[in-house]
Amino acid sequence: MLTRPIPSTGEPMPVIGLGTWPVFNVGSDERSREPLREVVRLLVDASGRMIDTSPMYGSAEGVTGDIVAGLGVGERVFLATKVWISGRGQGIEQMARSASLLKSPVIDLMQVHNLVDWRTQLATMREMKANGRLRYIGITHYTTGSLAELARILEAEDGIDFVQCGYSLATRAAETRLLPVCAARGVAVIVNQPLERGDLFRAVRGKALPAWAAELDCASWAQLFLKYLLGDPAVTVLIPATNKPDHMADNLKAGLGRLPGEQQREQIRRWWDGL
Ligand SMILES: NC(=O)c1ccc[n+]([C@@H]2O[C@H](COP(=O)([O-])OP(=O)(O)OC[C@H]3O[C@@H](n4cnc5c(N)ncnc54)[C@H](OP(=O)(O)O)[C@@H]3O)[C@@H](O)[C@H]2O)c1
């Protein structure tokens, strides 16, 4: 799979990862866990690494930790979770619980979820990174309205490795409001809601994939939607969520073959806006 370097270290990051909201919030229900195990196995078999979760996602962190441990792939995945609480002590406690649920004393990436009490949590995360408990730190949000604040924080604060934001073919504000700042500041970009929570598929229901999609090695709508985002070199990794192994296999193929250049991206935007 194609990789992009994490700017702060140069570590290669495979471009297709996996989101866990809401699909990994299944508790101990074995029938619901079974396809998720297959989804994670497919991710790892295709050399994918990032799995994104959060204490906000119900039982998802614990389910992720169980599945990764059960498959014995802890060394191969890159676990990203979040702190989503106010207060220093509460943040420390929540991050310790995440490490325990993920069965991972060192967490690859800790992010401030939706910028909740971000100054407090960022200060703690910097200490934990210095102590070797976190490998990378970041901040997240998902709304267009938050892009300016994410950009302002990245411009003002040093040492933030990752930002996670919403970006899809239907919601492209990040292209102008955040990604240029990330490229200039050397911050890795994780794209959440890359399929607009599934809404992109509704817009093309009943339509045939355009013939020009083959020029980008796209054999499905999902691959076209994801490859459009990967055409921006500022993007590091996409984290589409699914509990369906065939959808995971489909999404992983977006990390292979040709990507659109700027001219092709402009054509895709015009085609999308004309639907
Ligand atoms: N503030 C934050 O930090 C924040 C906010 C939002 C999201 N996130 C993260 O981003 C992740 C992704 O966001 P999201 O789940 O909201 O939206 P998304 O990934 O854009 O969309 C997920 C939807 O797309 C469908 N889908 C996935 N692959 C498909 C395929 N190949 N073909 C057809 N349908 C497909 C899924 O349905 P099926 O299950 O049927 O495949 C699901 O309904 C979350 O899981 C979470 O980890 C973070």
PDB file of N, CA, C and O and ligand atoms in Angstrom, residues 18-23 51-54 56-57 82 111-115 139-143 164-168 190-202 220-223 226 239-244 246-251, ligand 1:
ATOM      1  N   LEU A  18      -8.481   2.751   9.545  1.00  0.00           N
ATOM      2  CA  LEU A  18      -9.818   2.286   9.917  1.00  0.00           C
ATOM      3  C   LEU A  18     -10.360   3.117  11.079  1.00  0.00           C
ATOM      4  O   LEU A  18      -9.670   3.301  12.083  1.00  0.00           O
ATOM      5  N   GLY A  19     -11.607   3.585  10.932  1.00  0.00           N
ATOM      6  CA  GLY A  19     -12.292   4.258  12.034  1.00  0.00           C
ATOM      7  C   GLY A  19     -13.122   3.252  12.816  1.00  0.00           C
ATOM      8  O   GLY A  19     -13.510   2.208  12.285  1.00  0.00           O
ATOM      9  N   THR A  20     -13.406   3.557  14.069  1.00  0.00           N
ATOM     10  CA  THR A  20     -14.147   2.591  14.908  1.00  0.00           C
ATOM     11  C   THR A  20     -15.487   3.113  15.397  1.00  0.00           C
ATOM     12  O   THR A  20     -16.192   2.426  16.131  1.00  0.00           O
ATOM     13  N   TRP A  21     -15.838   4.343  15.033  1.00  0.00           N
ATOM     14  CA  TRP A  21     -17.156   4.875  15.399  1.00  0.00           C
ATOM     15  C   TRP A  21     -18.098   4.812  14.218  1.00  0.00           C
ATOM     16  O   TRP A  21     -17.715   5.285  13.147  1.00  0.00           O
ATOM     17  N   PRO A  22     -19.294   4.302  14.403  1.00  0.00           N
ATOM     18  CA  PRO A  22     -19.827   3.678  15.615  1.00  0.00           C
ATOM     19  C   PRO A  22     -19.635   2.162  15.636  1.00  0.00           C
ATOM     20  O   PRO A  22     -20.064   1.495  16.568  1.00  0.00           O
ATOM     21  N   VAL A  23     -18.997   1.629  14.615  1.00  0.00           N
ATOM     22  CA  VAL A  23     -19.087   0.180  14.345  1.00  0.00           C
ATOM     23  C   VAL A  23     -18.435  -0.733  15.387  1.00  0.00           C
ATOM     24  O   VAL A  23     -18.810  -1.895  15.508  1.00  0.00           O
ATOM     25  N   ILE A  51      -5.587   2.431  13.329  1.00  0.00           N
ATOM     26  CA  ILE A  51      -6.952   2.199  13.819  1.00  0.00           C
ATOM     27  C   ILE A  51      -7.241   3.341  14.789  1.00  0.00           C
ATOM     28  O   ILE A  51      -6.507   3.549  15.750  1.00  0.00           O
ATOM     29  N   ASP A  52      -8.320   4.089  14.502  1.00  0.00           N
ATOM     30  CA  ASP A  52      -8.645   5.280  15.288  1.00  0.00           C
ATOM     31  C   ASP A  52      -9.842   5.008  16.191  1.00  0.00           C
ATOM     32  O   ASP A  52     -10.890   4.562  15.719  1.00  0.00           O
ATOM     33  N   THR A  53      -9.686   5.295  17.492  1.00  0.00           N
ATOM     34  CA  THR A  53     -10.787   5.072  18.413  1.00  0.00           C
ATOM     35  C   THR A  53     -10.833   6.211  19.436  1.00  0.00           C
ATOM     36  O   THR A  53     -10.135   7.213  19.289  1.00  0.00           O
ATOM     37  N   SER A  54     -11.661   6.065  20.462  1.00  0.00           N
ATOM     38  CA  SER A  54     -11.803   7.137  21.454  1.00  0.00           C
ATOM     39  C   SER A  54     -12.610   6.630  22.639  1.00  0.00           C
ATOM     40  O   SER A  54     -13.499   5.783  22.462  1.00  0.00           O
ATOM     41  N   MET A  56     -14.861   8.230  23.766  1.00  0.00           N
ATOM     42  CA  MET A  56     -16.218   8.702  23.451  1.00  0.00           C
ATOM     43  C   MET A  56     -17.039   7.626  22.741  1.00  0.00           C
ATOM     44  O   MET A  56     -18.268   7.739  22.659  1.00  0.00           O
ATOM     45  N   TYR A  57     -16.366   6.582  22.205  1.00  0.00           N
ATOM     46  CA  TYR A  57     -17.039   5.625  21.331  1.00  0.00           C
ATOM     47  C   TYR A  57     -17.553   4.397  22.079  1.00  0.00           C
ATOM     48  O   TYR A  57     -17.436   3.259  21.586  1.00  0.00           O
ATOM     49  N   LYS A  82      -7.962   8.938  21.879  1.00  0.00           N
ATOM     50  CA  LYS A  82      -8.177  10.350  22.171  1.00  0.00           C
ATOM     51  C   LYS A  82      -8.423  10.545  23.660  1.00  0.00           C
ATOM     52  O   LYS A  82      -8.751   9.595  24.376  1.00  0.00           O
ATOM     53  N   GLN A 111      -4.811  11.930  20.872  1.00  0.00           N
ATOM     54  CA  GLN A 111      -5.339  13.169  20.296  1.00  0.00           C
ATOM     55  C   GLN A 111      -6.338  13.819  21.263  1.00  0.00           C
ATOM     56  O   GLN A 111      -7.097  13.107  21.938  1.00  0.00           O
ATOM     57  N   VAL A 112      -6.377  15.128  21.267  1.00  0.00           N
ATOM     58  CA  VAL A 112      -7.410  15.822  22.036  1.00  0.00           C
ATOM     59  C   VAL A 112      -8.693  15.776  21.200  1.00  0.00           C
ATOM     60  O   VAL A 112      -8.747  16.342  20.106  1.00  0.00           O
ATOM     61  N   HIS A 113      -9.695  15.079  21.722  1.00  0.00           N
ATOM     62  CA  HIS A 113     -10.931  14.865  20.956  1.00  0.00           C
ATOM     63  C   HIS A 113     -11.786  16.127  20.933  1.00  0.00           C
ATOM     64  O   HIS A 113     -12.177  16.648  21.973  1.00  0.00           O
ATOM     65  N   ASN A 114     -12.081  16.591  19.731  1.00  0.00           N
ATOM     66  CA  ASN A 114     -12.940  17.771  19.536  1.00  0.00           C
ATOM     67  C   ASN A 114     -12.462  18.978  20.342  1.00  0.00           C
ATOM     68  O   ASN A 114     -13.278  19.817  20.749  1.00  0.00           O
ATOM     69  N   LEU A 115     -11.163  19.037  20.602  1.00  0.00           N
ATOM     70  CA  LEU A 115     -10.520  20.180  21.280  1.00  0.00           C
ATOM     71  C   LEU A 115     -11.037  20.397  22.704  1.00  0.00           C
ATOM     72  O   LEU A 115     -10.900  21.491  23.252  1.00  0.00           O
ATOM     73  N   ILE A 139      -4.478  16.722  17.631  1.00  0.00           N
ATOM     74  CA  ILE A 139      -5.755  17.355  17.972  1.00  0.00           C
ATOM     75  C   ILE A 139      -6.777  16.972  16.901  1.00  0.00           C
ATOM     76  O   ILE A 139      -6.407  16.724  15.762  1.00  0.00           O
ATOM     77  N   THR A 140      -8.054  16.909  17.295  1.00  0.00           N
ATOM     78  CA  THR A 140      -9.079  16.527  16.310  1.00  0.00           C
ATOM     79  C   THR A 140     -10.323  17.402  16.412  1.00  0.00           C
ATOM     80  O   THR A 140     -10.624  17.982  17.461  1.00  0.00           O
ATOM     81  N   HIS A 141     -11.018  17.457  15.294  1.00  0.00           N
ATOM     82  CA  HIS A 141     -12.412  17.902  15.243  1.00  0.00           C
ATOM     83  C   HIS A 141     -13.000  17.344  13.965  1.00  0.00           C
ATOM     84  O   HIS A 141     -12.290  16.656  13.227  1.00  0.00           O
ATOM     85  N   TYR A 142     -14.264  17.616  13.715  1.00  0.00           N
ATOM     86  CA  TYR A 142     -14.857  17.072  12.492  1.00  0.00           C
ATOM     87  C   TYR A 142     -15.705  18.083  11.743  1.00  0.00           C
ATOM     88  O   TYR A 142     -16.057  17.863  10.590  1.00  0.00           O
ATOM     89  N   THR A 143     -16.024  19.231  12.382  1.00  0.00           N
ATOM     90  CA  THR A 143     -16.916  20.184  11.712  1.00  0.00           C
ATOM     91  C   THR A 143     -16.120  21.203  10.887  1.00  0.00           C
ATOM     92  O   THR A 143     -14.970  21.517  11.200  1.00  0.00           O
ATOM     93  N   GLN A 164      -6.521  15.818  13.029  1.00  0.00           N
ATOM     94  CA  GLN A 164      -7.569  15.005  12.399  1.00  0.00           C
ATOM     95  C   GLN A 164      -8.757  15.908  12.111  1.00  0.00           C
ATOM     96  O   GLN A 164      -9.217  16.640  13.001  1.00  0.00           O
ATOM     97  N   CYS A 165      -9.243  15.869  10.867  1.00  0.00           N
ATOM     98  CA  CYS A 165     -10.348  16.768  10.502  1.00  0.00           C
ATOM     99  C   CYS A 165     -11.289  16.073   9.535  1.00  0.00           C
ATOM    100  O   CYS A 165     -10.947  15.047   8.944  1.00  0.00           O
ATOM    101  N   GLY A 166     -12.458  16.648   9.362  1.00  0.00           N
ATOM    102  CA  GLY A 166     -13.424  16.151   8.393  1.00  0.00           C
ATOM    103  C   GLY A 166     -13.081  16.658   7.003  1.00  0.00           C
ATOM    104  O   GLY A 166     -12.746  17.837   6.836  1.00  0.00           O
ATOM    105  N   TYR A 167     -13.154  15.756   6.023  1.00  0.00           N
ATOM    106  CA  TYR A 167     -12.852  16.131   4.642  1.00  0.00           C
ATOM    107  C   TYR A 167     -13.425  15.038   3.747  1.00  0.00           C
ATOM    108  O   TYR A 167     -13.156  13.860   3.978  1.00  0.00           O
ATOM    109  N   SER A 168     -14.233  15.447   2.782  1.00  0.00           N
ATOM    110  CA  SER A 168     -14.757  14.486   1.802  1.00  0.00           C
ATOM    111  C   SER A 168     -15.033  15.249   0.523  1.00  0.00           C
ATOM    112  O   SER A 168     -14.982  16.485   0.506  1.00  0.00           O
ATOM    113  N   ILE A 190      -4.923  13.332   9.374  1.00  0.00           N
ATOM    114  CA  ILE A 190      -5.826  12.176   9.371  1.00  0.00           C
ATOM    115  C   ILE A 190      -7.185  12.701   8.936  1.00  0.00           C
ATOM    116  O   ILE A 190      -7.690  13.657   9.527  1.00  0.00           O
ATOM    117  N   VAL A 191      -7.780  12.060   7.937  1.00  0.00           N
ATOM    118  CA  VAL A 191      -9.094  12.504   7.466  1.00  0.00           C
ATOM    119  C   VAL A 191     -10.181  11.624   8.074  1.00  0.00           C
ATOM    120  O   VAL A 191     -10.199  10.404   7.859  1.00  0.00           O
ATOM    121  N   ASN A 192     -11.070  12.251   8.864  1.00  0.00           N
ATOM    122  CA  ASN A 192     -12.238  11.516   9.357  1.00  0.00           C
ATOM    123  C   ASN A 192     -13.445  11.809   8.462  1.00  0.00           C
ATOM    124  O   ASN A 192     -13.436  12.769   7.683  1.00  0.00           O
ATOM    125  N   GLN A 193     -14.458  10.978   8.548  1.00  0.00           N
ATOM    126  CA  GLN A 193     -15.651  11.081   7.713  1.00  0.00           C
ATOM    127  C   GLN A 193     -15.307  11.241   6.224  1.00  0.00           C
ATOM    128  O   GLN A 193     -15.901  12.068   5.529  1.00  0.00           O
ATOM    129  N   PRO A 194     -14.350  10.443   5.707  1.00  0.00           N
ATOM    130  CA  PRO A 194     -13.931  10.610   4.308  1.00  0.00           C
ATOM    131  C   PRO A 194     -15.021  10.211   3.313  1.00  0.00           C
ATOM    132  O   PRO A 194     -14.960  10.601   2.150  1.00  0.00           O
ATOM    133  N   LEU A 195     -16.015   9.447   3.801  1.00  0.00           N
ATOM    134  CA  LEU A 195     -17.134   9.048   2.938  1.00  0.00           C
ATOM    135  C   LEU A 195     -18.399   9.803   3.340  1.00  0.00           C
ATOM    136  O   LEU A 195     -19.515   9.394   3.005  1.00  0.00           O
ATOM    137  N   GLU A 196     -18.194  10.908   4.061  1.00  0.00           N
ATOM    138  CA  GLU A 196     -19.320  11.750   4.511  1.00  0.00           C
ATOM    139  C   GLU A 196     -20.350  10.880   5.261  1.00  0.00           C
ATOM    140  O   GLU A 196     -21.546  10.974   5.030  1.00  0.00           O
ATOM    141  N   ARG A 197     -19.846  10.018   6.155  1.00  0.00           N
ATOM    142  CA  ARG A 197     -20.665   9.102   6.961  1.00  0.00           C
ATOM    143  C   ARG A 197     -21.541   8.197   6.084  1.00  0.00           C
ATOM    144  O   ARG A 197     -22.602   7.753   6.496  1.00  0.00           O
ATOM    145  N   GLY A 198     -21.111   7.964   4.858  1.00  0.00           N
ATOM    146  CA  GLY A 198     -21.874   7.108   3.942  1.00  0.00           C
ATOM    147  C   GLY A 198     -22.746   7.905   2.979  1.00  0.00           C
ATOM    148  O   GLY A 198     -23.265   7.353   2.001  1.00  0.00           O
ATOM    149  N   ASP A 199     -22.890   9.204   3.214  1.00  0.00           N
ATOM    150  CA  ASP A 199     -23.796  10.008   2.376  1.00  0.00           C
ATOM    151  C   ASP A 199     -23.331  10.093   0.920  1.00  0.00           C
ATOM    152  O   ASP A 199     -24.159  10.296   0.020  1.00  0.00           O
ATOM    153  N   LEU A 200     -22.028   9.968   0.662  1.00  0.00           N
ATOM    154  CA  LEU A 200     -21.547  10.069  -0.717  1.00  0.00           C
ATOM    155  C   LEU A 200     -22.185   8.991  -1.595  1.00  0.00           C
ATOM    156  O   LEU A 200     -22.494   9.234  -2.752  1.00  0.00           O
ATOM    157  N   PHE A 201     -22.393   7.813  -1.003  1.00  0.00           N
ATOM    158  CA  PHE A 201     -22.956   6.711  -1.797  1.00  0.00           C
ATOM    159  C   PHE A 201     -24.409   6.987  -2.178  1.00  0.00           C
ATOM    160  O   PHE A 201     -24.858   6.584  -3.246  1.00  0.00           O
ATOM    161  N   ARG A 202     -25.123   7.687  -1.289  1.00  0.00           N
ATOM    162  CA  ARG A 202     -26.522   7.988  -1.581  1.00  0.00           C
ATOM    163  C   ARG A 202     -26.625   8.895  -2.804  1.00  0.00           C
ATOM    164  O   ARG A 202     -27.539   8.772  -3.611  1.00  0.00           O
ATOM    165  N   SER A 220     -14.539   1.085  -7.936  1.00  0.00           N
ATOM    166  CA  SER A 220     -15.756   1.258  -7.124  1.00  0.00           C
ATOM    167  C   SER A 220     -15.899   2.731  -6.746  1.00  0.00           C
ATOM    168  O   SER A 220     -14.938   3.505  -6.812  1.00  0.00           O
ATOM    169  N   TRP A 221     -17.096   3.079  -6.303  1.00  0.00           N
ATOM    170  CA  TRP A 221     -17.329   4.450  -5.839  1.00  0.00           C
ATOM    171  C   TRP A 221     -16.436   4.763  -4.649  1.00  0.00           C
ATOM    172  O   TRP A 221     -15.858   5.855  -4.559  1.00  0.00           O
ATOM    173  N   ALA A 222     -16.322   3.809  -3.720  1.00  0.00           N
ATOM    174  CA  ALA A 222     -15.518   4.073  -2.522  1.00  0.00           C
ATOM    175  C   ALA A 222     -14.079   4.414  -2.912  1.00  0.00           C
ATOM    176  O   ALA A 222     -13.482   5.364  -2.385  1.00  0.00           O
ATOM    177  N   GLN A 223     -13.541   3.658  -3.858  1.00  0.00           N
ATOM    178  CA  GLN A 223     -12.150   3.914  -4.261  1.00  0.00           C
ATOM    179  C   GLN A 223     -12.009   5.307  -4.890  1.00  0.00           C
ATOM    180  O   GLN A 223     -11.043   6.011  -4.643  1.00  0.00           O
ATOM    181  N   LEU A 226     -12.250   7.976  -2.087  1.00  0.00           N
ATOM    182  CA  LEU A 226     -11.058   8.000  -1.220  1.00  0.00           C
ATOM    183  C   LEU A 226      -9.830   8.491  -1.992  1.00  0.00           C
ATOM    184  O   LEU A 226      -9.019   9.261  -1.460  1.00  0.00           O
ATOM    185  N   ILE A 239      -9.376   7.392   7.414  1.00  0.00           N
ATOM    186  CA  ILE A 239      -9.860   6.368   8.354  1.00  0.00           C
ATOM    187  C   ILE A 239     -11.347   6.074   8.146  1.00  0.00           C
ATOM    188  O   ILE A 239     -12.157   6.251   9.054  1.00  0.00           O
ATOM    189  N   PRO A 240     -11.721   5.571   6.953  1.00  0.00           N
ATOM    190  CA  PRO A 240     -13.126   5.198   6.767  1.00  0.00           C
ATOM    191  C   PRO A 240     -13.516   4.096   7.750  1.00  0.00           C
ATOM    192  O   PRO A 240     -12.704   3.217   8.052  1.00  0.00           O
ATOM    193  N   ALA A 241     -14.757   4.156   8.233  1.00  0.00           N
ATOM    194  CA  ALA A 241     -15.239   3.142   9.185  1.00  0.00           C
ATOM    195  C   ALA A 241     -16.125   2.147   8.466  1.00  0.00           C
ATOM    196  O   ALA A 241     -16.902   2.520   7.591  1.00  0.00           O
ATOM    197  N   THR A 242     -16.007   0.898   8.832  1.00  0.00           N
ATOM    198  CA  THR A 242     -16.929  -0.132   8.330  1.00  0.00           C
ATOM    199  C   THR A 242     -16.886  -1.343   9.251  1.00  0.00           C
ATOM    200  O   THR A 242     -15.875  -1.601   9.900  1.00  0.00           O
ATOM    201  N   ASN A 243     -17.995  -2.078   9.265  1.00  0.00           N
ATOM    202  CA  ASN A 243     -17.993  -3.380   9.958  1.00  0.00           C
ATOM    203  C   ASN A 243     -18.159  -4.502   8.941  1.00  0.00           C
ATOM    204  O   ASN A 243     -18.460  -5.625   9.302  1.00  0.00           O
ATOM    205  N   LYS A 244     -17.964  -4.183   7.679  1.00  0.00           N
ATOM    206  CA  LYS A 244     -18.171  -5.175   6.606  1.00  0.00           C
ATOM    207  C   LYS A 244     -16.842  -5.494   5.925  1.00  0.00           C
ATOM    208  O   LYS A 244     -16.237  -4.623   5.294  1.00  0.00           O
ATOM    209  N   ASP A 246     -16.148  -6.924   3.160  1.00  0.00           N
ATOM    210  CA  ASP A 246     -16.038  -6.591   1.723  1.00  0.00           C
ATOM    211  C   ASP A 246     -15.849  -5.088   1.523  1.00  0.00           C
ATOM    212  O   ASP A 246     -15.135  -4.660   0.610  1.00  0.00           O
ATOM    213  N   HIS A 247     -16.430  -4.266   2.379  1.00  0.00           N
ATOM    214  CA  HIS A 247     -16.203  -2.817   2.288  1.00  0.00           C
ATOM    215  C   HIS A 247     -14.761  -2.460   2.683  1.00  0.00           C
ATOM    216  O   HIS A 247     -14.149  -1.584   2.088  1.00  0.00           O
ATOM    217  N   MET A 248     -14.238  -3.155   3.675  1.00  0.00           N
ATOM    218  CA  MET A 248     -12.837  -2.901   4.065  1.00  0.00           C
ATOM    219  C   MET A 248     -11.900  -3.250   2.913  1.00  0.00           C
ATOM    220  O   MET A 248     -10.992  -2.484   2.576  1.00  0.00           O
ATOM    221  N   ALA A 249     -12.137  -4.405   2.294  1.00  0.00           N
ATOM    222  CA  ALA A 249     -11.292  -4.830   1.163  1.00  0.00           C
ATOM    223  C   ALA A 249     -11.370  -3.798   0.038  1.00  0.00           C
ATOM    224  O   ALA A 249     -10.356  -3.467  -0.593  1.00  0.00           O
ATOM    225  N   ASP A 250     -12.569  -3.290  -0.192  1.00  0.00           N
ATOM    226  CA  ASP A 250     -12.787  -2.263  -1.217  1.00  0.00           C
ATOM    227  C   ASP A 250     -11.987  -0.993  -0.853  1.00  0.00           C
ATOM    228  O   ASP A 250     -11.197  -0.481  -1.662  1.00  0.00           O
ATOM    229  N   ASN A 251     -12.141  -0.520   0.363  1.00  0.00           N
ATOM    230  CA  ASN A 251     -11.468   0.719   0.773  1.00  0.00           C
ATOM    231  C   ASN A 251      -9.950   0.586   0.690  1.00  0.00           C
ATOM    232  O   ASN A 251      -9.249   1.534   0.313  1.00  0.00           O
TER     233      ASN A 251
HETATM  234  N1  LIG B   1     -13.919  14.388  16.186  1.00  0.00           N
HETATM  235  C1  LIG B   1     -13.345  13.275  15.801  1.00  0.00           C
HETATM  236  O1  LIG B   1     -12.246  12.984  16.206  1.00  0.00           O
HETATM  237  C2  LIG B   1     -14.077  12.363  14.856  1.00  0.00           C
HETATM  238  C3  LIG B   1     -15.340  12.705  14.365  1.00  0.00           C
HETATM  239  C4  LIG B   1     -15.952  11.847  13.455  1.00  0.00           C
HETATM  240  C5  LIG B   1     -15.327  10.655  13.056  1.00  0.00           C
HETATM  241  N2  LIG B   1     -14.104  10.336  13.586  1.00  0.00           N
HETATM  242  C6  LIG B   1     -13.409   9.087  13.176  1.00  0.00           C
HETATM  243  O2  LIG B   1     -13.513   8.936  11.774  1.00  0.00           O
HETATM  244  C7  LIG B   1     -14.032   7.647  11.464  1.00  0.00           C
HETATM  245  C8  LIG B   1     -14.759   7.695  10.134  1.00  0.00           C
HETATM  246  O3  LIG B   1     -15.868   8.552  10.191  1.00  0.00           O
HETATM  247  P1  LIG B   1     -17.367   8.067  10.028  1.00  0.00           P
HETATM  248  O4  LIG B   1     -17.463   6.646  10.413  1.00  0.00           O
HETATM  249  O5  LIG B   1     -18.236   9.038  10.744  1.00  0.00           O
HETATM  250  O6  LIG B   1     -17.690   8.241   8.493  1.00  0.00           O
HETATM  251  P2  LIG B   1     -17.161   7.600   7.119  1.00  0.00           P
HETATM  252  O7  LIG B   1     -15.972   6.740   7.331  1.00  0.00           O
HETATM  253  O8  LIG B   1     -17.107   8.736   6.168  1.00  0.00           O
HETATM  254  O9  LIG B   1     -18.396   6.716   6.663  1.00  0.00           O
HETATM  255  C9  LIG B   1     -18.735   5.495   7.233  1.00  0.00           C
HETATM  256  C10 LIG B   1     -19.934   4.966   6.463  1.00  0.00           C
HETATM  257  O10 LIG B   1     -19.531   4.577   5.137  1.00  0.00           O
HETATM  258  C11 LIG B   1     -19.938   3.238   4.880  1.00  0.00           C
HETATM  259  N3  LIG B   1     -18.873   2.587   4.094  1.00  0.00           N
HETATM  260  C12 LIG B   1     -17.572   2.412   4.431  1.00  0.00           C
HETATM  261  N4  LIG B   1     -16.908   1.819   3.438  1.00  0.00           N
HETATM  262  C13 LIG B   1     -17.802   1.586   2.443  1.00  0.00           C
HETATM  263  C14 LIG B   1     -17.704   0.991   1.160  1.00  0.00           C
HETATM  264  N5  LIG B   1     -16.554   0.520   0.680  1.00  0.00           N
HETATM  265  N6  LIG B   1     -18.837   0.910   0.406  1.00  0.00           N
HETATM  266  C15 LIG B   1     -20.015   1.382   0.853  1.00  0.00           C
HETATM  267  N7  LIG B   1     -20.166   1.972   2.081  1.00  0.00           N
HETATM  268  C16 LIG B   1     -19.069   2.070   2.863  1.00  0.00           C
HETATM  269  C17 LIG B   1     -20.111   2.597   6.225  1.00  0.00           C
HETATM  270  O11 LIG B   1     -21.115   1.641   6.190  1.00  0.00           O
HETATM  271  P3  LIG B   1     -20.798   0.065   6.384  1.00  0.00           P
HETATM  272  O12 LIG B   1     -20.466  -0.138   7.831  1.00  0.00           O
HETATM  273  O13 LIG B   1     -22.062  -0.545   5.921  1.00  0.00           O
HETATM  274  O14 LIG B   1     -19.632  -0.255   5.494  1.00  0.00           O
HETATM  275  C18 LIG B   1     -20.576   3.780   7.106  1.00  0.00           C
HETATM  276  O15 LIG B   1     -21.981   3.957   6.994  1.00  0.00           O
HETATM  277  C19 LIG B   1     -14.880   7.300  12.684  1.00  0.00           C
HETATM  278  O16 LIG B   1     -15.145   5.929  12.756  1.00  0.00           O
HETATM  279  C20 LIG B   1     -14.003   7.817  13.789  1.00  0.00           C
HETATM  280  O17 LIG B   1     -12.972   6.881  14.083  1.00  0.00           O
HETATM  281  C21 LIG B   1     -13.471  11.171  14.454  1.00  0.00           C
END
